[in-house]
């Protein structure tokens, strides 16, 4: 016996069939650690009556947990904040393909796994920031970071960071391994300090004068614009400029947050309904308003803090192409001595 469940959220109607005997719950394994996501979960429950049981933690730990649990895993949905972990979960057989007209219609094809095992739901541009008082000619492309004129000026994250690996994998997909190896070797020579800390620490490095140029995801900077930072004064913030790189060719690299249905999901229909809900106008607007991200669904409005960064051309590379080059990216970074 079945009954229909309709979710009218934004401009999209989601229809999922749920068995009457099925528990109205969803077990979510998530490495998204943002308090602002609470609204996403509460709104989904209010609209559907489906209770979300959350297990939050480091993405690698959650992947290991699902692997150890095997067919007995209670996990229905796996959410994380990078392509590397999404691809790894799929390669390990921890996710399953999803056929959904809603997901296909709402999420652009380049933001989906080729086998429909995972989908992106929000994006962050990984761009360049610089000290306007010290850098008269800021780099306009990622390749420019290798120029000798920027020696001793660059702060960036470590080679073990997934953002660094994703970005390098995307460059390899565009330029080839040999060109990116030469690039990485030269960038290492331009470091102002050994790679350390998170994206906010790179921005703080510019404010403190430790470096003049840094790479960071946009949402960290947009958050500082919106609510400030206790280690960056308003005057220091005003001196930080930004560049959306490679606007004449490949576009600015985009990191994503995404998820998929777990291989042995006990509440599969609920899991699909949740992923579909994440593509609704309401949820997409909240990714932007609540966490300063770019929506994955085209045409959804931006929060003021995000819109303030300006219009730009994003890199529309297929995420599967990035995933295929992560191993090569790690080798390139290690060979370059990128700590």
GROMACS .gro file of N, CA, C and O in nm, residues 107-162:
model
  224
  107UNK      N    1   1.975   2.015  -1.126
  107UNK     CA    2   2.120   2.022  -1.110
  107UNK      C    3   2.187   2.010  -1.247
  107UNK      O    4   2.166   1.911  -1.317
  108UNK      N    5   2.266   2.107  -1.288
  108UNK     CA    6   2.334   2.098  -1.418
  108UNK      C    7   2.417   1.970  -1.428
  108UNK      O    8   2.471   1.921  -1.327
  109UNK      N    9   2.428   1.917  -1.547
  109UNK     CA   10   2.493   1.787  -1.565
  109UNK      C   11   2.638   1.787  -1.519
  109UNK      O   12   2.687   1.685  -1.467
  110UNK      N   13   2.709   1.900  -1.532
  110UNK     CA   14   2.850   1.901  -1.491
  110UNK      C   15   2.866   1.901  -1.339
  110UNK      O   16   2.977   1.881  -1.288
  111UNK      N   17   2.756   1.923  -1.266
  111UNK     CA   18   2.759   1.918  -1.120
  111UNK      C   19   2.705   1.786  -1.066
  111UNK      O   20   2.667   1.776  -0.949
  112UNK      N   21   2.702   1.685  -1.152
  112UNK     CA   22   2.657   1.552  -1.112
  112UNK      C   23   2.765   1.449  -1.142
  112UNK      O   24   2.842   1.464  -1.237
  113UNK      N   25   2.766   1.345  -1.063
  113UNK     CA   26   2.847   1.228  -1.095
  113UNK      C   27   2.794   1.163  -1.222
  113UNK      O   28   2.674   1.159  -1.246
  114UNK      N   29   2.885   1.111  -1.304
  114UNK     CA   30   2.844   1.051  -1.431
  114UNK      C   31   2.746   0.935  -1.413
  114UNK      O   32   2.663   0.909  -1.500
  115UNK      N   33   2.756   0.866  -1.300
  115UNK     CA   34   2.667   0.752  -1.275
  115UNK      C   35   2.555   0.787  -1.177
  115UNK      O   36   2.489   0.699  -1.123
  116UNK      N   37   2.536   0.918  -1.153
  116UNK     CA   38   2.426   0.966  -1.068
  116UNK      C   39   2.434   0.915  -0.925
  116UNK      O   40   2.332   0.900  -0.858
  117UNK      N   41   2.556   0.894  -0.876
  117UNK     CA   42   2.570   0.852  -0.737
  117UNK      C   43   2.583   0.970  -0.640
  117UNK      O   44   2.560   0.953  -0.521
  118UNK      N   45   2.620   1.086  -0.691
  118UNK     CA   46   2.625   1.205  -0.606
  118UNK      C   47   2.597   1.329  -0.688
  118UNK      O   48   2.614   1.331  -0.809
  119UNK      N   49   2.551   1.434  -0.618
  119UNK     CA   50   2.509   1.558  -0.680
  119UNK      C   51   2.560   1.675  -0.596
  119UNK      O   52   2.567   1.666  -0.473
  120UNK      N   53   2.595   1.785  -0.662
  120UNK     CA   54   2.633   1.907  -0.590
  120UNK      C   55   2.508   1.988  -0.560
  120UNK      O   56   2.415   1.994  -0.640
  121UNK      N   57   2.508   2.050  -0.442
  121UNK     CA   58   2.393   2.132  -0.402
  121UNK      C   59   2.430   2.277  -0.373
  121UNK      O   60   2.343   2.363  -0.366
  122UNK      N   61   2.558   2.305  -0.354
  122UNK     CA   62   2.601   2.444  -0.337
  122UNK      C   63   2.745   2.453  -0.385
  122UNK      O   64   2.815   2.353  -0.398
  123UNK      N   65   2.787   2.577  -0.412
  123UNK     CA   66   2.920   2.599  -0.468
  123UNK      C   67   2.992   2.713  -0.396
  123UNK      O   68   2.929   2.802  -0.338
  124UNK      N   69   3.125   2.710  -0.405
  124UNK     CA   70   3.209   2.819  -0.354
  124UNK      C   71   3.318   2.843  -0.458
  124UNK      O   72   3.381   2.747  -0.504
  125UNK      N   73   3.341   2.964  -0.498
  125UNK     CA   74   3.449   2.994  -0.591
  125UNK      C   75   3.580   3.002  -0.514
  125UNK      O   76   3.586   3.063  -0.406
  126UNK      N   77   3.685   2.939  -0.569
  126UNK     CA   78   3.817   2.945  -0.505
  126UNK      C   79   3.899   3.048  -0.581
  126UNK      O   80   3.946   3.023  -0.692
  127UNK      N   81   3.915   3.164  -0.520
  127UNK     CA   82   3.970   3.278  -0.591
  127UNK      C   83   4.093   3.334  -0.520
  127UNK      O   84   4.137   3.282  -0.417
  128UNK      N   85   4.149   3.441  -0.578
  128UNK     CA   86   4.271   3.501  -0.526
  128UNK      C   87   4.239   3.631  -0.453
  128UNK      O   88   4.158   3.712  -0.500
  129UNK      N   89   4.305   3.651  -0.339
  129UNK     CA   90   4.292   3.772  -0.261
  129UNK      C   91   4.431   3.835  -0.248
  129UNK      O   92   4.532   3.765  -0.254
  130UNK      N   93   4.435   3.968  -0.230
  130UNK     CA   94   4.565   4.035  -0.225
  130UNK      C   95   4.557   4.163  -0.142
  130UNK      O   96   4.448   4.218  -0.119
  131UNK      N   97   4.674   4.208  -0.098
  131UNK     CA   98   4.684   4.333  -0.023
  131UNK      C   99   4.693   4.448  -0.121
  131UNK      O  100   4.792   4.462  -0.195
  132UNK      N  101   4.591   4.531  -0.124
  132UNK     CA  102   4.585   4.640  -0.222
  132UNK      C  103   4.695   4.744  -0.200
  132UNK      O  104   4.731   4.817  -0.293
  133UNK      N  105   4.749   4.751  -0.078
  133UNK     CA  106   4.853   4.850  -0.050
  133UNK      C  107   4.991   4.804  -0.095
  133UNK      O  108   5.081   4.887  -0.112
  134UNK      N  109   5.009   4.673  -0.115
  134UNK     CA  110   5.141   4.619  -0.150
  134UNK      C  111   5.149   4.559  -0.289
  134UNK      O  112   5.259   4.545  -0.344
  135UNK      N  113   5.037   4.518  -0.346
  135UNK     CA  114   5.039   4.449  -0.475
  135UNK      C  115   4.973   4.538  -0.581
  135UNK      O  116   4.851   4.549  -0.587
  136UNK      N  117   5.058   4.601  -0.662
  136UNK     CA  118   5.007   4.692  -0.764
  136UNK      C  119   4.946   4.616  -0.881
  136UNK      O  120   4.850   4.663  -0.943
  137UNK      N  121   5.003   4.501  -0.912
  137UNK     CA  122   4.956   4.420  -1.025
  137UNK      C  123   4.924   4.280  -0.977
  137UNK      O  124   5.007   4.188  -0.988
  138UNK      N  125   4.804   4.260  -0.920
  138UNK     CA  126   4.770   4.128  -0.867
  138UNK      C  127   4.759   4.024  -0.976
  138UNK      O  128   4.731   4.057  -1.093
  139UNK      N  129   4.782   3.897  -0.945
  139UNK     CA  130   4.770   3.790  -1.045
  139UNK      C  131   4.628   3.783  -1.099
  139UNK      O  132   4.531   3.791  -1.023
  140UNK      N  133   4.617   3.765  -1.230
  140UNK     CA  134   4.487   3.758  -1.294
  140UNK      C  135   4.446   3.616  -1.330
  140UNK      O  136   4.332   3.591  -1.368
  141UNK      N  137   4.541   3.523  -1.320
  141UNK     CA  138   4.513   3.382  -1.346
  141UNK      C  139   4.579   3.298  -1.238
  141UNK      O  140   4.669   3.343  -1.167
  142UNK      N  141   4.534   3.174  -1.227
  142UNK     CA  142   4.600   3.082  -1.133
  142UNK      C  143   4.744   3.058  -1.176
  142UNK      O  144   4.834   3.046  -1.092
  143UNK      N  145   4.767   3.053  -1.306
  143UNK     CA  146   4.901   3.030  -1.357
  143UNK      C  147   4.997   3.142  -1.315
  143UNK      O  148   5.117   3.120  -1.297
  144UNK      N  149   4.943   3.265  -1.298
  144UNK     CA  150   5.027   3.379  -1.259
  144UNK      C  151   5.094   3.359  -1.124
  144UNK      O  152   5.197   3.423  -1.096
  145UNK      N  153   5.037   3.275  -1.040
  145UNK     CA  154   5.097   3.253  -0.907
  145UNK      C  155   5.239   3.200  -0.918
  145UNK      O  156   5.316   3.207  -0.821
  146UNK      N  157   5.275   3.145  -1.033
  146UNK     CA  158   5.408   3.088  -1.053
  146UNK      C  159   5.510   3.195  -1.096
  146UNK      O  160   5.630   3.165  -1.105
  147UNK      N  161   5.467   3.318  -1.123
  147UNK     CA  162   5.558   3.420  -1.171
  147UNK      C  163   5.660   3.461  -1.065
  147UNK      O  164   5.625   3.478  -0.947
  148UNK      N  165   5.786   3.483  -1.105
  148UNK     CA  166   5.890   3.522  -1.008
  148UNK      C  167   5.858   3.652  -0.933
  148UNK      O  168   5.906   3.671  -0.820
  149UNK      N  169   5.779   3.739  -0.991
  149UNK     CA  170   5.749   3.867  -0.926
  149UNK      C  171   5.669   3.850  -0.796
  149UNK      O  172   5.662   3.944  -0.715
  150UNK      N  173   5.613   3.732  -0.776
  150UNK     CA  174   5.536   3.709  -0.653
  150UNK      C  175   5.613   3.625  -0.552
  150UNK      O  176   5.554   3.567  -0.459
  151UNK      N  177   5.744   3.619  -0.566
  151UNK     CA  178   5.828   3.542  -0.473
  151UNK      C  179   5.811   3.593  -0.331
  151UNK      O  180   5.812   3.713  -0.305
  152UNK      N  181   5.791   3.499  -0.239
  152UNK     CA  182   5.779   3.532  -0.098
  152UNK      C  183   5.650   3.598  -0.058
  152UNK      O  184   5.639   3.655   0.052
  153UNK      N  185   5.547   3.593  -0.143
  153UNK     CA  186   5.424   3.665  -0.116
  153UNK      C  187   5.301   3.578  -0.092
  153UNK      O  188   5.199   3.628  -0.045
  154UNK      N  189   5.307   3.449  -0.124
  154UNK     CA  190   5.185   3.367  -0.130
  154UNK      C  191   5.162   3.285  -0.005
  154UNK      O  192   5.250   3.213   0.043
  155UNK      N  193   5.039   3.295   0.049
  155UNK     CA  194   4.991   3.208   0.157
  155UNK      C  195   4.884   3.116   0.098
  155UNK      O  196   4.794   3.162   0.026
  156UNK      N  197   4.893   2.989   0.131
  156UNK     CA  198   4.800   2.893   0.072
  156UNK      C  199   4.791   2.771   0.163
  156UNK      O  200   4.876   2.750   0.251
  157UNK      N  201   4.690   2.689   0.142
  157UNK     CA  202   4.670   2.572   0.227
  157UNK      C  203   4.759   2.456   0.186
  157UNK      O  204   4.820   2.455   0.079
  158UNK      N  205   4.766   2.355   0.272
  158UNK     CA  206   4.858   2.245   0.254
  158UNK      C  207   4.815   2.151   0.142
  158UNK      O  208   4.700   2.153   0.095
  159UNK      N  209   4.908   2.065   0.102
  159UNK     CA  210   4.882   1.967  -0.004
  159UNK      C  211   4.784   1.860   0.042
  159UNK      O  212   4.721   1.794  -0.042
  160UNK      N  213   4.768   1.842   0.171
  160UNK     CA  214   4.674   1.741   0.222
  160UNK      C  215   4.531   1.791   0.226
  160UNK      O  216   4.438   1.713   0.243
  161UNK      N  217   4.513   1.921   0.206
  161UNK     CA  218   4.379   1.979   0.210
  161UNK      C  219   4.303   1.945   0.082
  161UNK      O  220   4.357   1.958  -0.028
  162UNK      N  221   4.175   1.905   0.096
  162UNK     CA  222   4.099   1.863  -0.021
  162UNK      C  223   4.074   1.977  -0.118
  162UNK      O  224   4.061   1.955  -0.239
   0.00000   0.00000   0.00000
